[in-house]
Short mmCIF file of C-alpha atoms and ligand atoms in Angstrom, two decimals:
data_model
loop_
_atom_site.label_atom_id
_atom_site.label_comp_id
_atom_site.label_asym_id
_atom_site.label_seq_id
_atom_site.Cartn_x
_atom_site.Cartn_y
_atom_site.Cartn_z
CA UNK A 1456 -0.09 -0.19 -0.12
CA UNK A 1457 1.43 3.44 -0.69
CA UNK A 1458 0.87 6.35 1.35
CA UNK A 1459 1.81 10.13 0.57
CA UNK A 1460 1.57 12.61 2.59
CA UNK A 1461 -0.04 16.18 2.01
CA UNK A 1462 0.46 19.25 3.91
CA UNK A 1463 -2.88 21.12 3.88
CA UNK A 1464 -4.35 24.27 5.63
CA UNK A 1465 -7.38 25.15 7.90
CA UNK A 1466 -9.88 22.93 8.90
CA UNK A 1467 -13.11 21.95 10.25
CA UNK A 1468 -13.97 19.29 12.72
CA UNK A 1469 -15.49 16.18 11.37
CA UNK A 1470 -19.42 15.94 11.65
CA UNK A 1471 -22.19 13.80 11.25
CA UNK A 1472 -22.99 13.76 7.59
CA UNK A 1473 -26.79 12.71 8.03
CA UNK A 1474 -28.57 12.64 11.20
CA UNK A 1475 -30.73 9.32 10.38
CA UNK A 1476 -34.37 10.76 9.30
CA UNK A 1477 -36.44 8.17 7.79
CA UNK A 1478 -37.39 9.53 4.43
CA UNK A 1479 -40.49 8.42 2.09
CA UNK A 1480 -39.23 6.70 -1.16
CA UNK A 1481 -40.22 9.31 -3.53
CA UNK A 1482 -36.93 10.05 -5.14
CA UNK A 1483 -34.93 9.15 -8.00
CA UNK A 1484 -35.73 6.13 -9.69
CA UNK A 1485 -32.80 3.25 -9.42
CA UNK A 1486 -33.30 0.55 -12.22
CA UNK A 1487 -31.53 -2.47 -12.93
CA UNK A 1488 -29.75 -3.43 -16.19
CA UNK A 1489 -30.32 -6.85 -18.09
CA UNK A 1490 -27.03 -8.09 -18.80
CA UNK A 1491 -24.02 -8.60 -16.04
CA UNK A 1492 -21.50 -7.83 -18.51
CA UNK A 1493 -22.02 -4.49 -20.23
CA UNK A 1494 -21.89 -4.88 -24.02
CA UNK A 1495 -22.65 -1.78 -25.65
CA UNK A 1496 -20.02 0.59 -26.63
CA UNK A 1497 -22.39 3.46 -27.62
CA UNK A 1498 -23.60 5.53 -24.55
CA UNK A 1499 -27.28 5.25 -23.68
CA UNK A 1500 -26.66 7.59 -20.90
CA UNK A 1501 -29.41 10.24 -20.38
CA UNK A 1502 -28.60 13.82 -19.33
CA UNK A 1503 -31.13 16.07 -17.45
CA UNK A 1504 -30.49 19.33 -18.04
CA UNK A 1505 -32.07 21.87 -15.59
CA UNK A 1506 -34.11 24.77 -17.34
CA UNK A 1507 -31.16 27.69 -16.24
CA UNK A 1508 -28.57 26.86 -18.61
CA UNK A 1509 -28.71 24.85 -21.83
CA UNK A 1510 -25.04 23.50 -20.82
CA UNK A 1511 -25.91 22.52 -17.40
CA UNK A 1512 -26.02 18.91 -17.21
CA UNK A 1513 -26.32 16.55 -14.32
CA UNK A 1514 -25.79 12.77 -13.93
CA UNK A 1515 -27.86 10.42 -12.16
CA UNK A 1516 -26.94 6.82 -11.11
CA UNK A 1517 -29.02 4.42 -12.24
CA UNK A 1518 -31.34 6.36 -14.32
CA UNK A 1519 -31.55 4.27 -17.63
CA UNK A 1520 -32.57 0.55 -17.05
CA UNK A 1521 -36.18 -0.50 -17.81
CA UNK A 1522 -36.47 -3.90 -15.96
CA UNK A 1523 -36.00 -6.17 -13.15
CA UNK A 1524 -34.41 -8.86 -13.50
CA UNK A 1525 -34.31 -11.17 -10.46
CA UNK A 1526 -30.79 -13.19 -10.27
CA UNK A 1527 -31.13 -16.28 -7.94
CA UNK A 1528 -28.96 -16.57 -5.46
CA UNK A 1529 -26.62 -13.58 -6.47
CA UNK A 1530 -26.46 -12.29 -3.22
CA UNK A 1531 -24.50 -15.69 -2.04
CA UNK A 1532 -22.43 -15.79 -5.05
CA UNK A 1533 -19.67 -13.77 -3.78
CA UNK A 1534 -16.67 -15.53 -5.28
CA UNK A 1535 -18.25 -16.81 -8.53
CA UNK A 1536 -16.83 -14.97 -11.24
CA UNK A 1537 -13.92 -13.01 -12.89
CA UNK A 1538 -15.20 -9.28 -13.07
CA UNK A 1539 -12.56 -6.79 -12.26
CA UNK A 1540 -13.70 -3.56 -10.80
CA UNK A 1541 -11.76 -0.41 -9.91
CA UNK A 1542 -12.98 1.33 -6.67
CA UNK A 1543 -12.63 5.08 -6.43
CA UNK A 1544 -13.07 6.82 -2.74
CA UNK A 1545 -12.41 10.51 -1.95
CA UNK A 1546 -15.64 11.18 0.34
CA UNK A 1547 -13.34 12.48 3.14
CA UNK A 1548 -9.57 13.16 3.57
CA UNK A 1549 -8.32 9.99 1.94
CA UNK A 1550 -7.67 9.77 -1.88
CA UNK A 1551 -7.85 5.87 -2.33
CA UNK A 1552 -8.42 3.35 -5.29
CA UNK A 1553 -8.40 -0.22 -5.59
CA UNK A 1554 -8.61 -3.16 -8.19
CA UNK A 1555 -10.60 -6.16 -6.95
CA UNK A 1556 -11.58 -9.32 -8.89
CA UNK A 1557 -15.14 -10.99 -8.26
CA UNK A 1558 -13.38 -13.84 -6.55
CA UNK A 1559 -12.72 -11.43 -3.66
CA UNK A 1560 -8.89 -11.27 -4.72
CA UNK A 1561 -7.64 -7.60 -3.80
CA UNK A 1562 -5.14 -7.06 -6.94
CA UNK A 1563 -3.87 -3.88 -5.46
CA UNK A 1564 -4.69 -1.00 -3.04
CA UNK A 1565 -3.59 2.42 -3.05
CA UNK A 1566 -4.19 5.07 -0.61
CA UNK A 1567 -3.01 9.08 -0.30
CA UNK A 1568 -3.64 10.25 3.07
CA UNK A 1569 -3.94 13.83 4.22
CA UNK A 1570 -2.62 12.97 7.56
CA UNK A 1571 -0.28 16.35 7.64
CA UNK A 1572 -3.48 18.18 7.48
CA UNK A 1573 -5.58 16.54 10.14
CA UNK A 1574 -2.10 16.66 12.47
CA UNK A 1575 -1.93 20.37 11.66
CA UNK A 1576 -5.58 21.41 12.24
CA UNK A 1577 -7.37 18.62 13.64
CA UNK A 1578 -9.90 18.06 11.20
CA UNK A 1579 -10.89 18.02 7.38
CA UNK A 1580 -10.94 21.41 5.37
CA UNK A 1581 -13.06 20.68 2.28
CA UNK A 1582 -11.60 23.03 0.14
CA UNK A 1583 -8.07 21.95 1.00
CA UNK A 1584 -8.94 18.42 0.69
CA UNK A 1585 -10.53 18.98 -2.57
CA UNK A 1586 -7.49 20.42 -4.10
CA UNK A 1587 -5.47 17.58 -2.53
CA UNK A 1588 -7.44 14.87 -4.11
CA UNK A 1589 -7.20 16.65 -7.47
CA UNK A 1590 -3.62 16.91 -6.83
CA UNK A 1591 -3.24 13.00 -6.51
CA UNK A 1592 -6.35 11.32 -8.15
CA UNK A 1593 -4.67 10.48 -11.48
CA UNK A 1594 -1.38 9.26 -9.86
CA UNK A 1595 -3.61 7.00 -7.19
CA UNK A 1596 -5.97 5.64 -9.93
CA UNK A 1597 -2.84 4.85 -12.47
CA UNK A 1598 -0.94 3.14 -9.27
CA UNK A 1599 -3.77 1.11 -8.67
CA UNK A 1600 -3.95 -0.19 -12.16
CA UNK A 1601 -0.32 -0.58 -12.52
CA UNK A 1602 0.04 -2.47 -9.11
CA UNK A 1603 -2.71 -4.68 -10.57
CA UNK A 1604 -0.95 -5.07 -13.74
CA UNK A 1605 -3.83 -4.09 -15.65
CA UNK A 1606 -5.05 -1.39 -18.00
CA UNK A 1607 -8.30 0.28 -18.15
CA UNK A 1608 -9.19 -1.91 -21.31
CA UNK A 1609 -9.10 -4.92 -18.63
CA UNK A 1610 -11.62 -3.79 -16.33
CA UNK A 1611 -15.38 -4.70 -16.30
CA UNK A 1612 -16.65 -1.66 -14.57
CA UNK A 1613 -15.76 1.23 -12.33
CA UNK A 1614 -17.38 1.95 -8.98
CA UNK A 1615 -17.04 5.30 -7.07
CA UNK A 1616 -18.23 6.58 -3.81
CA UNK A 1617 -21.19 9.04 -4.36
CA UNK A 1618 -22.02 9.84 -0.83
CA UNK A 1619 -22.57 10.45 1.99
CA UNK A 1620 -19.24 12.74 2.23
CA UNK A 1621 -18.16 16.23 1.42
CA UNK A 1622 -19.55 17.52 -1.88
CA UNK A 1623 -16.22 19.04 -2.98
CA UNK A 1624 -14.23 15.68 -2.48
CA UNK A 1625 -16.68 13.71 -3.47
CA UNK A 1626 -16.70 15.48 -6.94
CA UNK A 1627 -13.08 14.64 -7.80
CA UNK A 1628 -13.63 10.95 -7.41
CA UNK A 1629 -16.55 10.94 -9.41
CA UNK A 1630 -15.27 13.46 -11.98
CA UNK A 1631 -12.27 10.79 -12.30
CA UNK A 1632 -14.57 7.61 -12.18
CA UNK A 1633 -16.67 8.82 -15.11
CA UNK A 1634 -13.28 9.90 -17.26
CA UNK A 1635 -12.10 6.58 -16.86
CA UNK A 1636 -15.52 4.95 -17.42
CA UNK A 1637 -16.19 7.45 -20.56
CA UNK A 1638 -12.90 6.82 -22.12
CA UNK A 1639 -13.10 3.26 -22.13
CA UNK A 1640 -16.69 2.62 -22.24
CA UNK A 1641 -17.45 0.86 -18.91
CA UNK A 1642 -20.20 0.84 -16.74
CA UNK A 1643 -20.11 2.88 -13.57
CA UNK A 1644 -21.26 2.11 -10.20
CA UNK A 1645 -22.26 5.10 -7.75
CA UNK A 1646 -21.45 3.49 -4.25
CA UNK A 1647 -22.93 4.52 -0.83
CA UNK A 1648 -19.95 4.81 1.49
CA UNK A 1649 -21.32 3.10 4.69
CA UNK A 1650 -22.52 0.25 2.95
CA UNK A 1651 -19.34 -0.08 1.45
CA UNK A 1652 -17.81 -0.21 5.34
CA UNK A 1653 -20.13 -2.85 5.95
CA UNK A 1654 -20.13 -5.10 2.56
CA UNK A 1655 -16.18 -5.24 2.74
CA UNK A 1656 -16.82 -7.73 5.66
CA UNK A 1657 -18.20 -10.31 3.05
CA UNK A 1658 -15.03 -9.90 0.87
CA UNK A 1659 -13.15 -11.03 4.13
CA UNK A 1660 -15.76 -13.57 5.53
CA UNK A 1661 -16.92 -16.05 2.64
CA UNK A 1662 -19.64 -17.20 5.52
CA UNK A 1663 -21.20 -13.85 5.94
CA UNK A 1664 -24.56 -14.25 4.09
CA UNK A 1665 -27.64 -11.83 4.44
CA UNK A 1666 -29.39 -10.88 7.15
CA UNK A 1667 -26.79 -9.81 9.51
CA UNK A 1668 -26.18 -6.82 11.69
CA UNK A 1669 -23.47 -4.06 11.64
CA UNK A 1670 -22.04 -1.65 13.68
CA UNK A 1671 -20.49 0.88 11.37
CA UNK A 1672 -18.00 3.33 13.35
CA UNK A 1673 -16.22 6.22 11.95
CA UNK A 1674 -15.52 9.99 12.02
CA UNK A 1675 -18.66 11.21 10.99
CA UNK A 1676 -20.87 8.09 11.65
CA UNK A 1677 -22.17 5.84 14.18
CA UNK A 1678 -24.50 3.35 12.54
CA UNK A 1679 -26.43 -0.04 14.08
CA UNK A 1680 -28.28 -1.59 10.95
CA UNK A 1681 -29.93 -4.82 10.10
CA UNK A 1682 -28.77 -5.85 6.85
CA UNK A 1683 -31.64 -7.81 5.42
CA UNK A 1684 -30.30 -8.27 1.89
CA UNK A 1685 -28.23 -6.36 -0.69
CA UNK A 1686 -29.17 -2.68 -0.69
CA UNK A 1687 -32.09 -3.28 2.06
CA UNK A 1688 -31.20 -1.79 5.45
CA UNK A 1689 -32.98 -1.02 8.49
CA UNK A 1690 -31.31 1.68 10.76
CA UNK A 1691 -31.54 0.87 14.26
CA UNK A 1692 -29.67 3.66 15.54
CA UNK A 1693 -27.45 6.32 14.98
CA UNK A 1694 -25.93 9.48 16.45
CA UNK A 1695 -27.88 12.36 17.92
CA UNK A 1696 -24.70 14.58 17.49
CA UNK A 1697 -21.14 13.26 17.32
CA UNK A 1698 -19.71 9.87 16.33
CA UNK A 1699 -17.15 7.92 18.29
CA UNK A 1700 -14.07 9.02 15.74
CA UNK A 1701 -14.98 12.52 16.29
CA UNK A 1702 -14.39 11.84 19.95
CA UNK A 1703 -11.30 10.09 19.72
CA UNK A 1704 -9.86 12.49 17.34
CA UNK A 1705 -10.87 15.60 19.62
CA UNK A 1706 -9.47 13.75 22.74
CA UNK A 1707 -6.25 13.17 20.78
CA UNK A 1708 -5.87 16.86 19.87
CA UNK A 1709 -6.68 17.94 23.37
CA UNK A 1710 -4.01 15.80 24.85
CA UNK A 1711 -1.21 16.92 22.59
CA UNK A 1712 -0.89 13.73 20.83
CA UNK A 1713 0.62 13.08 17.51
CA UNK A 1714 -2.09 12.88 15.29
CA UNK A 1715 -0.65 12.04 12.06
CA UNK A 1716 -2.10 8.45 11.83
CA UNK A 1717 -5.48 10.61 12.77
CA UNK A 1718 -6.54 10.60 16.43
CA UNK A 1719 -7.69 7.50 17.11
CA UNK A 1720 -4.66 5.25 17.12
CA UNK A 1721 -2.59 7.75 18.94
CA UNK A 1722 -5.54 7.79 21.84
CA UNK A 1723 -5.53 3.84 21.81
CA UNK A 1724 -1.68 3.60 22.07
CA UNK A 1725 -1.47 6.16 25.04
CA UNK A 1726 -4.60 4.38 26.88
CA UNK A 1727 -2.53 1.09 27.23
CA UNK A 1728 -0.20 3.17 30.09
CA UNK A 1729 -3.27 4.37 31.48
CA UNK A 1730 -5.87 3.67 34.30
CA UNK A 1731 -9.22 3.35 32.68
CA UNK A 1732 -11.20 3.70 35.78
CA UNK A 1733 -9.12 6.56 37.34
CA UNK A 1734 -11.22 9.31 35.56
CA UNK A 1735 -14.66 8.80 36.25
CA UNK A 1736 -16.90 9.92 33.07
CA UNK A 1737 -20.55 9.26 32.69
CA UNK A 1738 -21.76 6.70 29.84
CA UNK A 1739 -23.82 8.68 27.38
CA UNK A 1740 -27.61 8.04 26.85
CA UNK A 1741 -27.57 5.33 29.80
CA UNK A 1742 -31.54 5.68 30.46
CA UNK A 1743 -32.50 5.89 26.81
CA UNK A 1744 -33.79 2.74 26.13
CA UNK A 1745 -32.98 2.97 22.19
CA UNK A 1746 -30.10 2.32 20.41
CA UNK A 1747 -28.97 5.68 19.61
CA UNK A 1748 -25.51 7.29 20.58
CA UNK A 1749 -24.35 10.61 21.67
CA UNK A 1750 -20.43 11.32 21.93
CA UNK A 1751 -20.82 15.54 22.31
CA UNK A 1752 -21.34 15.29 26.14
CA UNK A 1753 -18.40 12.76 26.49
CA UNK A 1754 -16.14 15.04 24.31
CA UNK A 1755 -16.99 18.05 26.89
CA UNK A 1756 -16.46 15.59 30.36
CA UNK A 1757 -12.83 15.16 28.39
CA UNK A 1758 -12.33 18.71 28.15
CA UNK A 1759 -13.13 19.63 31.44
CA UNK A 1760 -10.84 16.73 32.88
CA UNK A 1761 -7.94 17.67 30.65
CA UNK A 1762 -8.78 21.35 31.88
CA UNK A 1763 -8.75 20.20 35.55
CA UNK A 1764 -5.31 18.52 35.33
CA UNK A 1765 -3.96 21.40 33.50
CA UNK A 1766 -3.08 19.52 30.47
CA UNK A 1767 -1.18 21.75 27.74
CA UNK A 1768 -2.34 20.55 24.08
CA UNK A 1769 0.67 22.63 22.95
CA UNK A 1770 3.17 20.54 25.04
CA UNK A 1771 3.49 17.32 23.01
CA UNK A 1772 3.17 14.30 24.89
CA UNK A 1773 6.46 13.39 23.90
CA UNK A 1774 7.87 16.16 26.04
CA UNK A 1775 5.61 15.91 29.10
CA UNK A 1776 6.74 15.35 32.57
CA UNK A 1777 6.11 11.71 34.08
CA UNK A 1778 3.12 13.23 36.06
CA UNK A 1779 1.75 14.93 33.12
CA UNK A 1780 2.29 11.76 30.83
CA UNK A 1781 0.52 9.50 33.39
CA UNK A 1782 -2.45 12.15 33.72
CA UNK A 1783 -2.99 12.04 29.96
CA UNK A 1784 -2.62 8.38 29.92
CA UNK A 1785 -5.42 8.18 32.55
CA UNK A 1786 -7.63 10.15 30.67
CA UNK A 1787 -7.05 8.56 27.38
CA UNK A 1788 -7.76 5.33 29.05
CA UNK A 1789 -11.00 6.28 30.87
CA UNK A 1790 -12.10 7.71 27.87
CA UNK A 1791 -11.85 4.93 25.71
CA UNK A 1792 -13.38 2.59 28.33
CA UNK A 1793 -16.67 4.80 28.66
CA UNK A 1794 -16.71 5.52 24.70
CA UNK A 1795 -16.71 1.63 24.09
CA UNK A 1796 -19.24 1.08 27.18
CA UNK A 1797 -21.63 3.05 25.38
CA UNK A 1798 -21.27 1.13 22.14
CA UNK A 1799 -21.45 -2.08 24.33
CA UNK A 1800 -24.77 -1.16 25.86
CA UNK A 1801 -26.48 -0.18 22.50
CA UNK A 1802 -25.12 -3.15 20.31
CA UNK A 1803 -26.57 -5.38 23.06
CA UNK A 1804 -29.98 -3.87 22.69
CA UNK A 1805 -29.76 -3.63 19.04
CA UNK A 1806 -29.00 -7.35 18.82
CA UNK A 1807 -31.99 -8.36 20.71
CA UNK A 1808 -33.88 -6.16 18.20
CA UNK A 1809 -32.35 -7.56 15.12
CA UNK A 1810 -33.03 -11.03 16.14
CA UNK A 1811 -37.08 -10.06 16.71
CA UNK A 1812 -37.00 -8.87 12.85
CA UNK A 1813 -34.63 -11.50 11.82
CA UNK A 1814 -33.99 -14.22 13.76
CA UNK A 1815 -31.48 -16.26 11.55
CA UNK A 1816 -28.94 -13.68 11.70
CA UNK A 1817 -25.68 -15.27 12.66
CA UNK A 1818 -23.26 -12.38 12.31
CA UNK A 1819 -22.25 -8.93 13.73
CA UNK A 1820 -19.89 -7.19 11.49
CA UNK A 1821 -18.13 -3.90 13.15
CA UNK A 1822 -16.42 -1.84 10.66
CA UNK A 1823 -15.47 1.67 9.77
CA UNK A 1824 -12.00 3.15 11.07
CA UNK A 1825 -12.85 3.06 15.02
CA UNK A 1826 -13.21 -0.91 14.42
CA UNK A 1827 -9.57 -1.08 13.76
CA UNK A 1828 -9.34 -0.39 17.58
CA UNK A 1829 -8.15 -3.69 19.34
CA UNK A 1830 -10.08 -2.75 22.80
CA UNK A 1831 -12.95 -2.03 20.86
CA UNK A 1832 -12.90 -5.47 18.86
CA UNK A 1833 -12.25 -7.03 22.31
CA UNK A 1834 -14.91 -5.84 24.11
CA UNK A 1835 -17.30 -5.69 21.40
CA UNK A 1836 -16.63 -9.61 20.51
CA UNK A 1837 -17.54 -10.38 24.18
CA UNK A 1838 -20.73 -9.03 23.56
CA UNK A 1839 -21.62 -10.68 20.39
CA UNK A 1840 -20.32 -14.25 21.64
CA UNK A 1841 -22.78 -13.67 24.58
CA UNK A 1842 -25.59 -13.37 22.07
CA UNK A 1843 -24.43 -16.41 20.23
CA UNK A 1844 -23.12 -14.39 17.10
CA UNK A 1845 -19.89 -14.27 15.29
CA UNK A 1846 -18.15 -10.94 15.27
CA UNK A 1847 -16.56 -10.01 11.93
CA UNK A 1848 -14.17 -7.37 11.80
CA UNK A 1849 -12.18 -6.57 8.59
CA UNK A 1850 -8.14 -5.91 8.95
CA UNK A 1851 -7.62 -2.75 10.26
CA UNK A 1852 -6.43 -1.35 6.49
CA UNK A 1853 -10.18 -2.37 5.02
CA UNK A 1854 -12.03 -0.46 8.26
CA UNK A 1855 -10.50 2.74 7.54
CA UNK A 1856 -11.35 4.30 4.36
CA UNK A 1857 -10.13 2.39 1.04
CA UNK A 1858 -10.77 1.93 -2.34
CA UNK A 1859 -11.18 -2.06 -1.75
CA UNK A 1860 -14.73 -1.66 -0.04
CA UNK A 1861 -15.74 0.64 -2.92
CA UNK A 1862 -14.83 -1.67 -5.66
CA UNK A 1863 -16.36 -4.82 -3.76
CA UNK A 1864 -19.67 -2.91 -3.22
CA UNK A 1865 -19.33 -1.89 -6.90
CA UNK A 1866 -19.34 -5.71 -7.64
CA UNK A 1867 -21.76 -6.76 -5.57
CA UNK A 1868 -24.40 -4.39 -7.04
CA UNK A 1869 -22.89 -4.82 -10.71
CA UNK A 1870 -23.43 -8.44 -10.38
CA UNK A 1871 -27.42 -8.06 -9.81
CA UNK A 1872 -27.49 -5.57 -12.61
CA UNK A 1873 -27.47 -2.27 -10.69
CA UNK A 1874 -25.12 0.01 -12.54
CA UNK A 1875 -25.24 2.98 -15.44
CA UNK A 1876 -23.94 2.62 -18.55
CA UNK A 1877 -20.92 4.63 -19.61
CA UNK A 1878 -20.88 8.34 -19.70
CA UNK A 1879 -19.95 10.30 -22.83
CA UNK A 1880 -16.10 10.33 -23.20
CA UNK A 1881 -16.10 14.25 -22.60
CA UNK A 1882 -18.19 15.96 -20.41
CA UNK A 1883 -18.71 19.65 -20.29
CA UNK A 1884 -16.78 21.75 -17.17
CA UNK A 1885 -19.84 22.82 -15.52
CA UNK A 1886 -21.55 19.35 -15.67
CA UNK A 1887 -23.42 18.69 -12.56
CA UNK A 1888 -22.66 15.37 -10.97
CA UNK A 1889 -25.20 13.25 -8.95
CA UNK A 1890 -23.38 13.46 -5.36
CA UNK A 1891 -25.28 12.78 -2.29
CA UNK A 1892 -23.42 14.40 0.71
CA UNK A 1893 -26.35 13.41 3.26
CA UNK A 1894 -27.56 9.89 2.34
CA UNK A 1895 -28.87 7.84 4.88
CA UNK A 1896 -28.17 4.22 4.08
CA UNK A 1897 -31.71 2.55 5.59
CA UNK A 1898 -35.20 3.11 6.64
CA UNK A 1899 -35.13 4.16 10.30
CA UNK A 1900 -36.91 1.52 12.84
CA UNK A 1901 -39.78 2.89 14.46
CA UNK A 1902 -38.69 1.90 17.82
CA UNK A 1903 -35.59 3.37 17.66
CA UNK A 1904 -36.80 6.91 17.12
CA UNK A 1905 -35.28 9.25 19.38
CA UNK A 1906 -36.39 12.37 20.76
CA UNK A 1907 -32.97 13.80 21.27
CA UNK A 1908 -32.20 13.25 17.25
CA UNK A 1909 -31.40 16.24 15.69
CA UNK A 1910 -33.86 17.66 13.19
CA UNK A 1911 -31.57 19.03 10.70
CA UNK A 1912 -33.61 17.53 7.52
CA UNK A 1913 -32.19 19.96 4.78
CA UNK A 1914 -30.67 18.46 1.62
CA UNK A 1915 -30.84 15.09 2.90
CA UNK A 1916 -31.08 12.45 0.29
CA UNK A 1917 -33.80 9.81 0.25
CA UNK A 1918 -31.62 6.60 1.70
CA UNK A 1919 -30.43 3.73 -0.41
CA UNK A 1920 -33.08 1.44 0.47
CA UNK A 1921 -35.92 3.70 -0.27
CA UNK A 1922 -34.48 4.06 -3.49
CA UNK A 1923 -34.03 0.60 -4.36
CA UNK A 1924 -37.89 -0.02 -3.07
CA UNK A 1925 -39.51 2.35 -4.70
CA UNK A 1926 -37.75 1.02 -8.15
CA UNK A 1927 -38.77 -2.16 -7.50
CA UNK A 1928 -42.42 -1.26 -6.68
CA UNK A 1929 -42.31 0.87 -9.93
CA UNK A 1930 -41.17 -2.18 -11.93
CA UNK A 1931 -43.74 -4.50 -10.44
CA UNK A 1932 -46.64 -2.52 -11.42
O1 KG4 B 2290 -14.01 5.28 8.25
P1 KG4 B 2290 -12.84 6.28 8.62
O2 KG4 B 2290 -11.47 6.00 8.13
O3 KG4 B 2290 -13.34 7.50 7.82
C1 KG4 B 2290 -14.30 7.89 7.95
O4 KG4 B 2290 -15.41 7.58 7.26
O5 KG4 B 2290 -14.76 8.97 8.95
O6 KG4 B 2290 -12.71 6.56 9.82
C2 KG4 B 2290 -11.83 7.59 10.44
C3 KG4 B 2290 -12.22 7.49 11.97
C4 KG4 B 2290 -11.13 8.74 12.56
O7 KG4 B 2290 -11.93 9.21 13.46
C5 KG4 B 2290 -9.86 7.96 13.37
O8 KG4 B 2290 -9.48 8.70 14.34
C6 KG4 B 2290 -10.64 6.64 13.76
O9 KG4 B 2290 -11.68 6.50 12.70
N1 KG4 B 2290 -9.73 5.76 13.99
C7 KG4 B 2290 -9.58 4.89 15.34
C8 KG4 B 2290 -8.70 3.87 15.18
N2 KG4 B 2290 -7.97 4.12 13.85
C9 KG4 B 2290 -9.10 4.74 13.39
N3 KG4 B 2290 -10.24 5.35 16.66
C10 KG4 B 2290 -9.50 4.65 17.57
N4 KG4 B 2290 -8.98 3.80 17.35
C11 KG4 B 2290 -8.50 3.28 16.35
N5 KG4 B 2290 -7.12 2.63 16.53
ZN1 ZN B 2291 -15.39 5.88 6.28
#
């Protein structure tokens, strides 16, 4: 794996990209294409032009098919073909590309990280992140092809993350994916970033079939979902404010830790030296009998503890006195313990709910950047085993953002005929891409609604599940 480090400037904190509001199935149709292997070289892609400008064109993922074709057992046939898909991921601060075979073989994986930016500013700056993606995207994709010893002509399709994420950043990946697909007449698959975090577990664990549970924990999301089948998810819980990764990142920043590998790994490492019961933090939402999360209050508790111990974030932990270092380690360990206790409590309840809905569940997937944490894995494994389920946790390189998960998810959808035909070889500069910065994965489970939930509903895209369901219904009538 190649890691390039880029230096960028001002930053905003990571944020929850959608608050998990349930949305009715009313929006763009997602249609299924008949042939698994795309044959025509003539782009049949329809462009939708808003009235304001004759040159203003918008892409639509999955907008041209006409029929649903059911492919028996396709959801369980992970390792049965020789499709080769290029996956491109630029939704946040990593520029990633990978080439994956339908057999599950990873032919290449390349990541260019904006770690220096995170280290300097403690968050992601959309404009600077976009520029950084733009600088490296061609090289990252070329490296992925070279390392796989393939050219574009060998590909079956291109998959790209279209949401949720930062629009400016998503656009860089989508533009590149469409340029490759357009120039080589390849079909293109628009991928949901959080679905990709969940489905990559099916590449890793051959036994993992639907239905299964998933806890997806990253910098911007805390999701508990029940995966019924490909593209069909029930959201059991989400965060009402910050995600756990954001809390790890802020804790690292305030403790003066080296954030070049992002905050989480730095807190995990320092926590090994600390006493996890020494600082009393309250477990969030203890009395909410749902599966939702909140990390904003815990962040505040950590900040206050840091102030009380007079820890100076400007003094790096490597230069701290022994006592100061021990104080920081105690806070790191105590924070990690309580942050994970919150996950444990909600997971226990979510598994009970999920088993009521789908009694045949055998697996729980834990994925997303925070799932690389060893303490998280250990504690959740105990919970999952107590419920007689098996934990599936991808290796750390597939838990944090990567191109493999996008290529694999693209493969899964491509196999069942969900893709767009090749775009035109050239597109105008003012082309408007179909990007979904705030895009829920599934429909919200009624029992799981939280009164504490943020009601920021503006510009939320209908969920992936609602789009797929609406289209199925439309096709049946
Ligand atoms: O999934 P991801 O790579 O990107 C997003 O989609 O956000 O997750 C990044 C998050 C960051 O907040 C990072 O600090 C956290 O995952 N993370 C960790 C660990 N490794 C990455 N958190 C705790 N422990 C870790 N070992
Ligand atoms: Zn992610």
